[in-house]
Coordinates of C-alpha atoms and ligand atoms in Angstrom, one line a residue:
Chain A
X1 CA 88.5 7.5 56.6
X2 CA 89.1 11.2 56.5
X3 CA 86.9 14.2 55.8
X4 CA 88.2 17.0 53.6
X5 CA 86.4 20.2 52.9
X6 CA 87.1 21.3 49.3
X7 CA 85.5 24.3 47.7
X8 CA 82.8 24.3 50.3
X9 CA 81.8 20.7 50.0
X10 CA 82.7 17.9 52.4
X11 CA 84.2 14.7 51.0
X12 CA 84.7 11.5 52.9
X13 CA 87.8 9.7 51.6
X14 CA 89.2 6.3 52.3
X15 CA 92.9 7.1 51.6
X16 CA 96.3 5.8 52.5
X17 CA 97.7 7.8 55.4
X18 CA 100.6 9.0 53.1
X19 CA 98.3 10.8 50.7
X20 CA 99.1 14.4 50.2
X21 CA 96.3 17.0 49.6
X22 CA 97.5 17.2 46.0
X23 CA 97.1 13.4 45.5
X24 CA 93.8 13.4 47.3
X25 CA 92.5 16.2 44.9
X26 CA 93.8 14.7 41.7
X27 CA 93.5 10.9 42.3
X28 CA 90.6 10.6 44.6
X29 CA 88.4 13.6 44.0
X30 CA 88.9 14.0 40.2
X31 CA 90.0 17.6 40.6
X32 CA 92.9 17.8 38.3
X33 CA 93.2 21.5 38.1
X34 CA 96.0 21.6 40.7
X35 CA 99.1 20.3 38.9
X36 CA 102.0 18.2 40.0
X37 CA 105.2 19.7 38.8
X38 CA 107.9 18.6 41.2
X39 CA 106.1 17.1 44.2
X40 CA 108.8 18.7 46.4
X41 CA 107.7 22.3 47.1
X42 CA 110.0 23.7 44.4
X43 CA 107.6 24.8 41.6
X44 CA 104.2 26.0 43.0
X45 CA 102.1 24.2 40.3
X46 CA 100.1 22.5 43.2
X47 CA 99.3 25.7 45.0
X48 CA 95.9 25.7 46.9
X49 CA 94.5 27.9 49.6
X50 CA 94.0 26.4 53.0
X51 CA 91.9 28.7 55.2
X52 CA 92.6 31.4 52.7
X53 CA 96.4 31.1 52.8
X54 CA 98.4 29.7 49.8
X55 CA 100.4 26.6 50.4
X56 CA 102.0 23.8 48.3
X57 CA 99.5 20.9 48.4
X58 CA 102.2 18.4 47.5
X59 CA 104.0 19.0 50.8
X60 CA 101.2 18.5 53.2
X61 CA 99.2 15.4 54.2
X62 CA 95.5 15.3 53.7
X63 CA 94.9 13.7 57.1
X64 CA 96.5 16.8 58.8
X65 CA 93.8 19.1 57.2
X66 CA 90.5 17.6 58.4
X67 CA 88.2 20.5 59.2
X68 CA 90.2 23.1 57.2
X69 CA 88.8 25.0 54.2
X70 CA 90.6 24.0 51.0
X71 CA 90.1 26.1 47.9
X72 CA 91.4 24.9 44.5
X73 CA 91.4 26.5 41.1
X74 CA 88.1 24.8 40.5
X75 CA 86.6 26.6 43.5
X76 CA 87.8 30.1 42.3
X77 CA 85.8 30.1 39.2
X78 CA 84.3 28.1 36.3
X79 CA 84.4 28.7 32.5
X80 CA 81.0 30.4 32.6
X81 CA 81.8 32.4 35.7
X82 CA 85.5 33.2 35.8
X83 CA 87.3 34.7 38.8
X84 CA 88.8 38.1 38.0
X85 CA 92.3 36.6 38.2
X86 CA 91.3 33.9 35.7
X87 CA 89.8 36.5 33.4
X88 CA 92.9 38.6 33.7
X89 CA 95.3 35.8 32.8
X90 CA 93.2 35.2 29.7
X91 CA 93.1 38.9 28.9
X92 CA 96.9 39.3 29.3
X93 CA 97.8 36.0 27.8
X94 CA 99.6 35.0 31.0
X95 CA 100.6 31.6 29.9
X96 CA 101.9 29.5 27.1
X97 CA 101.5 25.7 27.7
X98 CA 99.3 26.4 30.7
X99 CA 100.7 23.8 33.1
X100 CA 101.8 26.3 35.8
X101 CA 98.7 28.5 35.3
X102 CA 96.3 27.1 37.9
X103 CA 99.1 27.3 40.5
X104 CA 99.9 30.8 39.4
X105 CA 96.3 32.0 39.6
X106 CA 95.6 30.5 43.0
X107 CA 99.0 31.8 44.3
X108 CA 98.2 35.2 43.0
X109 CA 94.8 35.3 44.7
X110 CA 96.5 34.3 48.0
X111 CA 99.3 36.8 47.4
X112 CA 96.9 39.7 47.0
X113 CA 95.3 38.7 50.3
X114 CA 98.7 38.9 51.9
X115 CA 99.3 42.4 50.4
X116 CA 95.9 43.5 51.7
X117 CA 96.9 42.3 55.1
X118 CA 99.9 44.6 54.9
X119 CA 102.5 41.8 54.9
X120 CA 106.0 43.0 53.8
X121 CA 108.2 41.1 51.3
X122 CA 111.9 40.7 50.8
X123 CA 112.0 43.7 48.5
X124 CA 109.9 46.0 50.6
X125 CA 112.0 49.1 51.6
X126 CA 110.5 50.1 54.9
X127 CA 109.2 47.0 56.5
X128 CA 108.3 48.6 59.8
X129 CA 105.5 50.4 58.0
X130 CA 104.7 47.6 55.5
X131 CA 104.2 48.1 51.8
X132 CA 101.1 47.7 49.7
X133 CA 102.6 49.0 46.5
X134 CA 102.3 46.5 43.7
X135 CA 105.4 47.3 41.7
X136 CA 106.6 44.7 39.2
X137 CA 109.5 44.0 41.6
X138 CA 107.1 43.3 44.5
X139 CA 104.9 41.1 42.3
X140 CA 107.9 39.1 41.1
X141 CA 109.3 38.6 44.5
X142 CA 106.0 37.6 46.1
X143 CA 105.3 35.2 43.2
X144 CA 108.8 33.6 43.2
X145 CA 107.3 30.3 44.5
X146 CA 105.6 29.8 41.2
X147 CA 107.9 28.8 38.3
X148 CA 106.9 29.0 34.7
X149 CA 109.0 26.9 32.3
X150 CA 107.5 28.7 29.3
X151 CA 108.7 31.9 31.0
X152 CA 105.4 33.8 30.6
X153 CA 106.5 36.0 33.5
X154 CA 106.0 39.4 32.0
X155 CA 102.3 38.7 31.1
X156 CA 101.7 36.9 34.4
X157 CA 102.9 40.0 36.2
X158 CA 100.7 42.3 34.1
X159 CA 97.7 40.0 34.7
X160 CA 98.2 40.1 38.5
X161 CA 98.9 43.8 38.6
X162 CA 95.7 44.6 36.8
X163 CA 93.6 42.6 39.4
X164 CA 95.7 44.0 42.3
X165 CA 95.2 47.6 41.3
X166 CA 91.7 47.6 39.7
X167 CA 90.0 44.5 41.2
X168 CA 88.9 43.6 37.7
X169 CA 90.1 41.0 35.3
X170 CA 89.0 42.5 32.0
X171 CA 90.2 45.9 30.9
Chain B
X1 CA 107.3 7.1 51.2
X2 CA 107.4 4.4 53.9
X3 CA 104.1 4.1 55.8
X4 CA 103.8 5.2 59.3
X5 CA 101.4 5.4 62.2
X6 CA 99.8 8.9 62.6
X7 CA 98.9 10.4 65.9
X8 CA 97.4 13.8 66.5
X9 CA 98.7 15.1 69.8
X10 CA 96.1 16.6 72.2
X11 CA 98.6 18.6 74.4
X12 CA 102.3 19.2 74.5
X13 CA 103.0 16.7 77.2
X14 CA 101.3 13.9 75.3
X15 CA 103.1 14.9 72.1
X16 CA 106.5 14.6 73.8
X17 CA 105.6 11.3 75.4
X18 CA 104.5 9.7 72.1
X19 CA 107.5 11.1 70.2
X20 CA 109.9 9.6 72.7
X21 CA 109.1 6.2 71.2
X22 CA 111.7 4.7 68.8
X23 CA 111.5 6.1 65.3
X24 CA 108.9 8.7 66.0
X25 CA 109.0 12.3 64.6
X26 CA 107.0 15.4 65.2
X27 CA 105.5 16.9 62.1
X28 CA 104.7 20.7 62.0
X29 CA 104.6 22.4 58.6
X30 CA 105.9 19.2 57.1
X31 CA 107.8 21.2 54.4
X32 CA 111.1 19.6 55.2
X33 CA 110.1 16.3 56.8
X34 CA 107.7 15.2 54.1
X35 CA 110.2 16.2 51.4
X36 CA 112.7 13.9 53.0
X37 CA 110.2 11.1 53.6
X38 CA 109.2 11.1 50.0
X39 CA 112.8 10.1 49.1
X40 CA 113.1 7.9 52.1
X41 CA 115.9 9.8 53.7
X42 CA 113.6 10.1 56.7
X43 CA 111.6 6.9 57.5
X44 CA 109.7 7.5 60.7
X45 CA 107.4 4.8 62.0
X46 CA 105.2 7.3 63.9
X47 CA 104.3 10.8 63.0
X48 CA 103.1 13.0 65.8
X49 CA 101.1 15.8 64.4
X50 CA 101.7 18.8 66.6
X51 CA 99.9 21.4 64.5
X52 CA 96.8 21.6 66.7
X53 CA 98.8 22.3 69.9
X54 CA 98.3 25.8 71.4
X55 CA 101.8 27.1 70.5
X56 CA 100.8 29.7 67.9
X57 CA 101.0 33.0 69.9
X58 CA 103.6 35.7 70.0
X59 CA 103.5 37.4 73.4
X60 CA 105.6 40.0 75.2
X61 CA 107.8 38.4 77.9
X62 CA 110.8 39.4 79.9
X63 CA 111.2 42.7 78.0
X64 CA 111.4 40.8 74.7
X65 CA 109.1 38.3 72.9
X66 CA 108.1 34.8 73.4
X67 CA 107.3 33.1 70.1
X68 CA 105.3 29.9 70.0
X69 CA 107.0 27.0 68.1
X70 CA 104.0 26.7 65.7
X71 CA 103.9 30.4 64.7
X72 CA 104.4 30.3 60.9
X73 CA 107.3 31.9 59.2
X74 CA 104.9 34.3 57.5
X75 CA 103.1 35.3 60.7
X76 CA 106.4 35.9 62.4
X77 CA 107.8 38.0 59.6
X78 CA 104.7 40.1 59.4
X79 CA 104.3 40.7 63.2
X80 CA 104.4 44.4 63.9
X81 CA 106.7 44.0 66.9
X82 CA 109.1 41.9 65.0
X83 CA 109.2 44.3 62.1
X84 CA 109.8 47.2 64.4
X85 CA 112.2 45.8 67.0
X86 CA 113.8 42.8 65.4
X87 CA 113.9 43.8 61.7
X88 CA 116.8 41.5 61.0
X89 CA 114.6 38.5 61.9
X90 CA 111.7 39.7 59.6
X91 CA 114.3 40.3 56.8
X92 CA 115.9 36.8 57.2
X93 CA 112.5 35.1 57.2
X94 CA 111.3 37.0 54.1
X95 CA 114.6 36.1 52.3
X96 CA 113.8 32.4 52.8
X97 CA 111.9 29.9 50.7
X98 CA 108.6 31.2 49.0
X99 CA 105.3 32.7 50.1
X100 CA 103.6 29.3 50.0
X101 CA 106.3 27.6 52.0
X102 CA 106.5 30.4 54.6
X103 CA 102.8 30.0 55.2
X104 CA 103.3 26.4 56.3
X105 CA 106.8 26.4 57.8
X106 CA 106.9 26.9 61.5
X107 CA 109.4 28.5 63.9
X108 CA 110.3 25.2 65.5
X109 CA 110.6 23.3 62.2
X110 CA 112.7 26.0 60.6
X111 CA 115.4 25.6 63.3
X112 CA 115.4 21.8 62.8
X113 CA 115.4 21.7 59.0
X114 CA 118.1 19.4 57.7
X115 CA 121.1 20.2 55.4
X116 CA 120.6 20.6 51.7
X117 CA 123.8 18.7 50.9
X118 CA 123.1 16.9 47.6
X119 CA 124.5 13.6 48.9
X120 CA 122.3 13.7 52.0
X121 CA 119.4 13.7 49.6
X122 CA 120.9 11.0 47.3
X123 CA 120.3 7.6 48.9
X124 CA 122.8 5.9 46.6
X125 CA 125.6 8.2 47.8
X126 CA 127.8 7.8 50.9
X127 CA 126.8 10.2 53.6
X128 CA 127.8 10.0 57.3
X129 CA 124.9 12.2 58.3
X130 CA 122.3 10.0 56.7
X131 CA 124.1 6.7 57.3
X132 CA 126.8 6.9 60.0
X133 CA 130.1 5.4 59.0
X134 CA 129.4 5.2 55.3
X135 CA 131.7 8.1 54.3
X136 CA 131.2 11.5 52.8
X137 CA 130.9 11.9 49.0
X138 CA 130.7 15.7 49.4
X139 CA 134.2 16.0 50.6
X140 CA 135.7 15.6 47.1
X141 CA 132.4 16.1 45.2
X142 CA 129.8 18.8 44.5
X143 CA 130.2 20.8 47.6
X144 CA 129.6 24.3 46.3
X145 CA 126.9 25.0 48.8
X146 CA 128.6 23.4 51.8
X147 CA 130.4 24.8 54.8
X148 CA 133.9 26.3 55.3
X149 CA 133.8 26.7 59.1
X150 CA 133.0 24.2 61.8
X151 CA 133.5 21.2 59.5
X152 CA 135.1 17.8 60.4
X153 CA 136.6 15.1 58.3
X154 CA 133.3 13.3 58.6
X155 CA 130.9 16.1 57.4
X156 CA 131.0 19.5 55.8
X157 CA 127.3 20.1 55.6
X158 CA 126.1 23.7 55.9
X159 CA 123.1 24.7 58.0
X160 CA 120.5 26.0 55.5
X161 CA 118.2 28.2 57.7
X162 CA 118.1 31.9 57.2
X163 CA 115.8 32.5 60.2
X164 CA 118.3 30.7 62.6
X165 CA 121.1 33.1 61.5
X166 CA 119.1 36.1 62.6
X167 CA 118.0 34.3 65.7
X168 CA 121.7 33.7 66.5
X169 CA 122.6 37.4 66.1
X170 CA 119.7 38.2 68.4
X171 CA 120.7 35.7 71.2
X172 CA 117.5 33.8 70.9
X173 CA 116.9 30.8 73.1
X174 CA 114.6 27.8 72.6
X175 CA 112.3 26.5 75.3
X176 CA 111.7 22.8 75.3
X177 CA 109.5 20.2 76.9
X178 CA 111.0 16.7 77.5
X179 CA 109.1 13.5 77.5
X180 CA 109.4 13.2 81.3
X181 CA 107.6 16.5 81.6
X182 CA 110.6 18.7 82.5
X183 CA 111.5 21.8 80.6
X184 CA 114.7 23.6 79.7
X185 CA 116.1 26.6 77.7
X186 CA 118.9 26.3 75.2
X187 CA 120.9 29.0 73.5
X188 CA 121.5 28.2 69.9
X189 CA 125.1 27.1 70.4
X190 CA 123.7 24.7 73.0
X191 CA 120.9 23.5 70.6
X192 CA 123.1 22.9 67.6
X193 CA 126.1 20.5 67.4
X194 CA 129.2 20.7 65.3
X195 CA 129.5 17.5 63.1
X196 CA 132.7 16.2 64.8
X197 CA 132.5 12.4 64.7
X198 CA 128.7 12.3 65.0
X199 CA 127.3 14.3 62.1
X200 CA 124.1 12.2 62.2
X201 CA 123.1 14.3 65.3
X202 CA 122.3 17.9 64.2
X203 CA 121.2 19.0 67.7
X204 CA 121.4 18.2 71.4
X205 CA 117.6 17.6 71.7
X206 CA 116.7 14.3 73.2
X207 CA 114.2 11.8 71.7
X208 CA 110.7 13.3 72.2
X209 CA 112.0 16.7 73.2
X210 CA 109.5 19.3 71.9
X211 CA 110.5 22.9 71.1
X212 CA 107.6 24.9 72.6
X213 CA 108.8 28.4 72.2
X214 CA 111.6 30.8 71.3
X215 CA 112.6 33.7 73.5
X216 CA 114.0 36.9 72.1
X217 CA 115.7 39.2 74.6
X218 CA 114.9 42.9 74.8
X219 CA 115.3 44.8 71.5
X220 CA 118.8 46.0 70.6
X221 CA 117.9 49.0 68.4
X222 CA 120.6 49.9 65.9
X223 CA 120.7 49.3 62.2
X224 CA 119.5 45.8 61.3
X225 CA 120.4 44.1 58.0
X226 CA 120.1 40.6 56.6
X227 CA 122.2 40.3 53.4
X228 CA 121.8 37.0 51.5
X229 CA 123.8 36.1 48.5
X230 CA 122.4 33.4 46.3
X231 CA 122.3 31.9 42.8
X232 CA 119.0 33.6 41.9
X233 CA 117.3 36.7 43.3
X234 CA 114.6 34.8 45.1
X235 CA 113.6 31.2 46.2
X236 CA 117.1 29.9 46.6
X237 CA 119.2 29.0 49.6
X238 CA 122.0 31.2 50.8
X239 CA 125.5 30.8 49.4
X240 CA 126.6 33.1 52.2
X241 CA 124.6 35.4 54.4
X242 CA 125.1 38.0 57.1
X243 CA 122.7 39.1 59.9
X244 CA 123.9 42.3 61.4
X245 CA 122.8 44.6 64.3
X246 CA 125.0 47.6 64.5
X247 CA 124.5 50.5 66.8
X248 CA 126.8 53.6 66.4
X249 CA 127.1 56.2 69.2
X250 CA 129.4 59.2 69.1
X251 CA 131.2 57.8 66.0
X252 CA 131.9 54.4 67.6
X253 CA 130.2 51.0 67.1
X254 CA 128.8 50.3 70.6
X255 CA 126.4 47.5 69.6
X256 CA 127.8 44.8 67.3
X257 CA 126.0 41.5 66.6
X258 CA 127.0 39.5 63.6
X259 CA 125.9 36.0 62.6
X260 CA 126.5 34.2 59.3
X261 CA 124.7 31.7 57.1
X262 CA 126.0 29.4 54.4
X263 CA 129.5 29.3 55.7
X264 CA 129.1 27.3 58.9
X265 CA 127.9 23.8 59.9
X266 CA 125.6 25.6 62.3
X267 CA 124.3 29.2 62.2
X268 CA 127.7 30.9 62.8
X269 CA 128.8 33.6 65.2
X270 CA 132.3 34.5 66.3
X271 CA 132.9 36.6 69.5
X272 CA 136.3 37.6 68.3
X273 CA 134.9 39.4 65.3
X274 CA 132.4 41.4 67.4
X275 CA 135.2 42.2 70.0
X276 CA 137.4 43.6 67.2
X277 CA 134.7 46.0 66.1
X278 CA 133.0 46.9 69.4
X279 CA 133.9 50.4 70.8
X280 CA 135.9 51.2 67.6
X281 CA 135.3 53.9 65.0
X282 CA 134.1 52.2 61.7
X283 CA 136.7 52.2 58.9
X284 CA 137.3 50.1 55.8
X285 CA 140.6 48.8 57.3
X286 CA 138.8 47.6 60.4
X287 CA 136.0 45.9 58.4
X288 CA 138.7 44.0 56.4
X289 CA 140.3 43.0 59.7
X290 CA 137.0 41.7 61.0
X291 CA 136.6 39.6 57.8
X292 CA 140.1 38.2 58.3
X293 CA 139.4 37.2 61.9
X294 CA 136.1 35.5 60.8
X295 CA 137.8 33.6 58.0
X296 CA 141.2 32.8 59.6
X297 CA 140.3 29.1 60.1
X298 CA 138.0 28.8 57.0
X299 CA 138.7 25.8 54.8
X300 CA 137.3 25.3 51.3
X301 CA 136.9 21.9 49.7
X302 CA 137.3 22.8 46.1
X303 CA 133.9 23.9 44.7
X304 CA 133.1 26.0 47.8
X305 CA 136.5 27.7 48.0
X306 CA 134.8 30.8 46.5
X307 CA 132.9 31.4 49.8
X308 CA 136.1 32.7 51.4
X309 CA 136.7 35.6 49.1
X310 CA 133.0 36.1 48.7
X311 CA 132.5 36.6 52.5
X312 CA 135.6 38.7 52.6
X313 CA 133.6 41.2 50.5
X314 CA 130.1 40.7 51.8
X315 CA 130.9 41.3 55.5
X316 CA 132.6 44.7 54.8
X317 CA 129.8 45.6 52.5
X318 CA 127.2 45.0 55.2
X319 CA 129.3 47.0 57.7
X320 CA 129.6 49.8 55.3
X321 CA 125.8 49.9 54.8
X322 CA 125.2 49.7 58.5
X323 CA 127.6 52.5 59.5
X324 CA 127.5 54.6 56.3
X325 CA 131.3 54.6 56.5
X326 CA 133.1 53.5 53.3
X327 CA 136.6 54.8 53.7
Ligands
LIG401 C1 111.9 24.5 47.8 C2 112.3 24.9 49.2 C3 113.1 26.1 49.3 C4 113.4 26.5 50.6 N1 114.2 27.6 50.8 C5 114.6 28.0 52.0 C6 115.4 29.1 52.2 O1 115.8 29.8 51.2 N2 115.8 29.4 53.4 C7 115.4 28.7 54.5 O2 115.8 29.0 55.6 N3 114.7 27.6 54.4 C8 114.3 27.2 53.2 N4 113.5 26.1 53.0 C9 113.2 25.3 54.2 C10 112.1 25.7 55.0 O3 112.3 26.9 55.7 C11 111.8 24.5 56.0 O4 111.4 23.4 55.3 C12 110.8 24.9 57.1 O5 111.2 26.0 57.8 C13 110.6 23.7 58.0 O6 109.6 24.0 58.9 P1 108.3 23.0 59.1 O7 107.5 23.5 60.1 O8 107.7 22.7 57.7 O9 109.1 21.7 59.6 P2 108.8 20.1 59.5 O10 109.1 19.6 58.1 O11 107.4 19.9 60.0 O12 109.8 19.6 60.5 C14 111.2 19.7 60.3 C15 111.9 18.9 61.5 O13 111.7 19.6 62.7 C16 111.1 18.7 63.6 N5 110.2 19.6 64.4 C17 109.2 20.4 63.9 N6 108.7 21.2 64.8 C18 109.2 20.8 66.0 C19 109.1 21.2 67.4 N7 108.2 22.1 67.7 N8 109.9 20.5 68.3 C20 110.7 19.6 68.0 N9 110.9 19.2 66.7 C21 110.2 19.8 65.7 C22 110.4 17.6 62.8 O14 110.3 16.4 63.6 C23 111.4 17.5 61.6 O15 112.5 16.7 62.0 C24 113.1 25.7 51.8 C25 112.3 24.6 51.6 C26 111.9 24.2 50.3 C27 111.1 22.9 50.2
LIG402 S1 128.8 16.8 53.9 FE1 127.7 15.7 55.6 S2 125.6 15.6 54.7 FE2 127.0 15.9 52.9 S3 127.6 13.9 52.2 FE3 129.2 14.5 53.7 S4 128.4 13.6 55.6 FE4 126.6 13.7 54.2
LIG403 S1 104.2 20.1 42.8 FE1 104.1 21.1 44.7 S2 105.6 22.7 44.5 FE2 105.9 21.5 42.7
LIG404 S1 102.8 28.5 30.9 FE1 104.0 26.7 30.5 S2 104.9 26.5 32.5 FE2 104.0 28.4 32.7

């Protein structure tokens, strides 16, 4: 028996020790927003926040995260109360089939937190002084852990930049 | 995935003791171990969860830094002291994996990640590293990403870590705790093993030996560069990479530290290359000579032959950038 805290609510689960957070969410808690693309850390479709940091839920065991705060796409917003990032993806048409979208949105929210904390990236010029500029190049590099087979990248970048620069999802 | 017993370690000593049991493994970020367990390349019977151990701090020590084994790759790359004094390390970390993976991956786990050789991952293939004595399908197969230096007739697997390449240039040492409670410090050439006749052993760590911290000596200054060449601009392993720390004084290169990724069976460094450059005035001819020395014993296996001419261009390019000298 393990206890997971997902979107603020505690859940007691009787799961096999091998269960990843992704499988716990999808198969045991009925939260199918987080998607399984590759199950090997290669696509980002399963991205969730753990204690505010984005991670691949397919590459981490549920049992290792008792007591941690897990936030999924369902916890960010709901159809009647969208998170600005969800709103912005709608506004900018940041998807085609939609399969990668929950992972993109959760990852983007985590990424903006990292930018706010002054974390540099591979394309940041002067890393001794950090970089908070949200150029397309910075957004692409920081979001490279989320693949989109429909290649909706230009609109995804626009959607993220709008939230990152204005804090708002709708224009 | 094969099932396993799960134990959450309460302190480092207990962790080392439990992990010294047969078929036990530490799990930290899990980003390499779970990946390999899913395809049953790794089949531990006991997983020792070390993520709650107090090994998450970066502190100043001995004029340099002491980095806890559980510091995440993200936190290490973003640390102000690392960005200021060990830029090559921040750069190498930021060039590796993705934001999500770096948030999970740990300093200790990154050192011990296993090769990305395709046949190591393919349990139907022959692979001496995965199954000693079975053969090596990479030798005459798809070996584009594999090593050209430090190889043996048993294994040509390249070491995939970017972080470890920068660590090697910086003369980092790992501190460990053994299951009998004793501790030791290992330089990276002491930690890692060449494949030789025993490619199944990547390192000289003993069963249950826990990496507790990494020590960085005092800062070197100079211009620090991590150049990674890969098949796509981000989120791909290195084909070849160079970690460089170059300090020029009065027109001569007085500090020269160079380590290489993608080309070696371990994070690579060659004292002869550094000797050839140290104390000399930078010039294109000298940079070419350095590349010749580095690659004198390099051996391609077909698909990875390109790494030799590629490194012959990348090393001089890095040296040009570091010194500003192009002629
Ligand atoms: C899609 C993908 C892309 C990637 N791209 C890159 C890349 O471009 N560059 C790069 O360098 N890496 C890359 N990686 C690899 C990544 O950096 C490693 O998976 C990660 O650093 C491993 O750290 P971890 O803490 O998750 O290790 P774990 O998976 O937890 O452990 C790895 C190994 O180390 C052992 N171990 C862990 N901690 C300790 C300790 N303290 N003491 C003793 N033993 C220990 C474990 O028993 C295990 O054998 C990539 C990974 C993926 C999945
Ligand atoms: S190169 Fe090494 S890891 Fe790859 S198949 Fe050969 S023995 Fe296995
Ligand atoms: S499903 Fe987790 S990264 Fe692809
Ligand atoms: S919208 Fe189809 S995979 Fe991204």
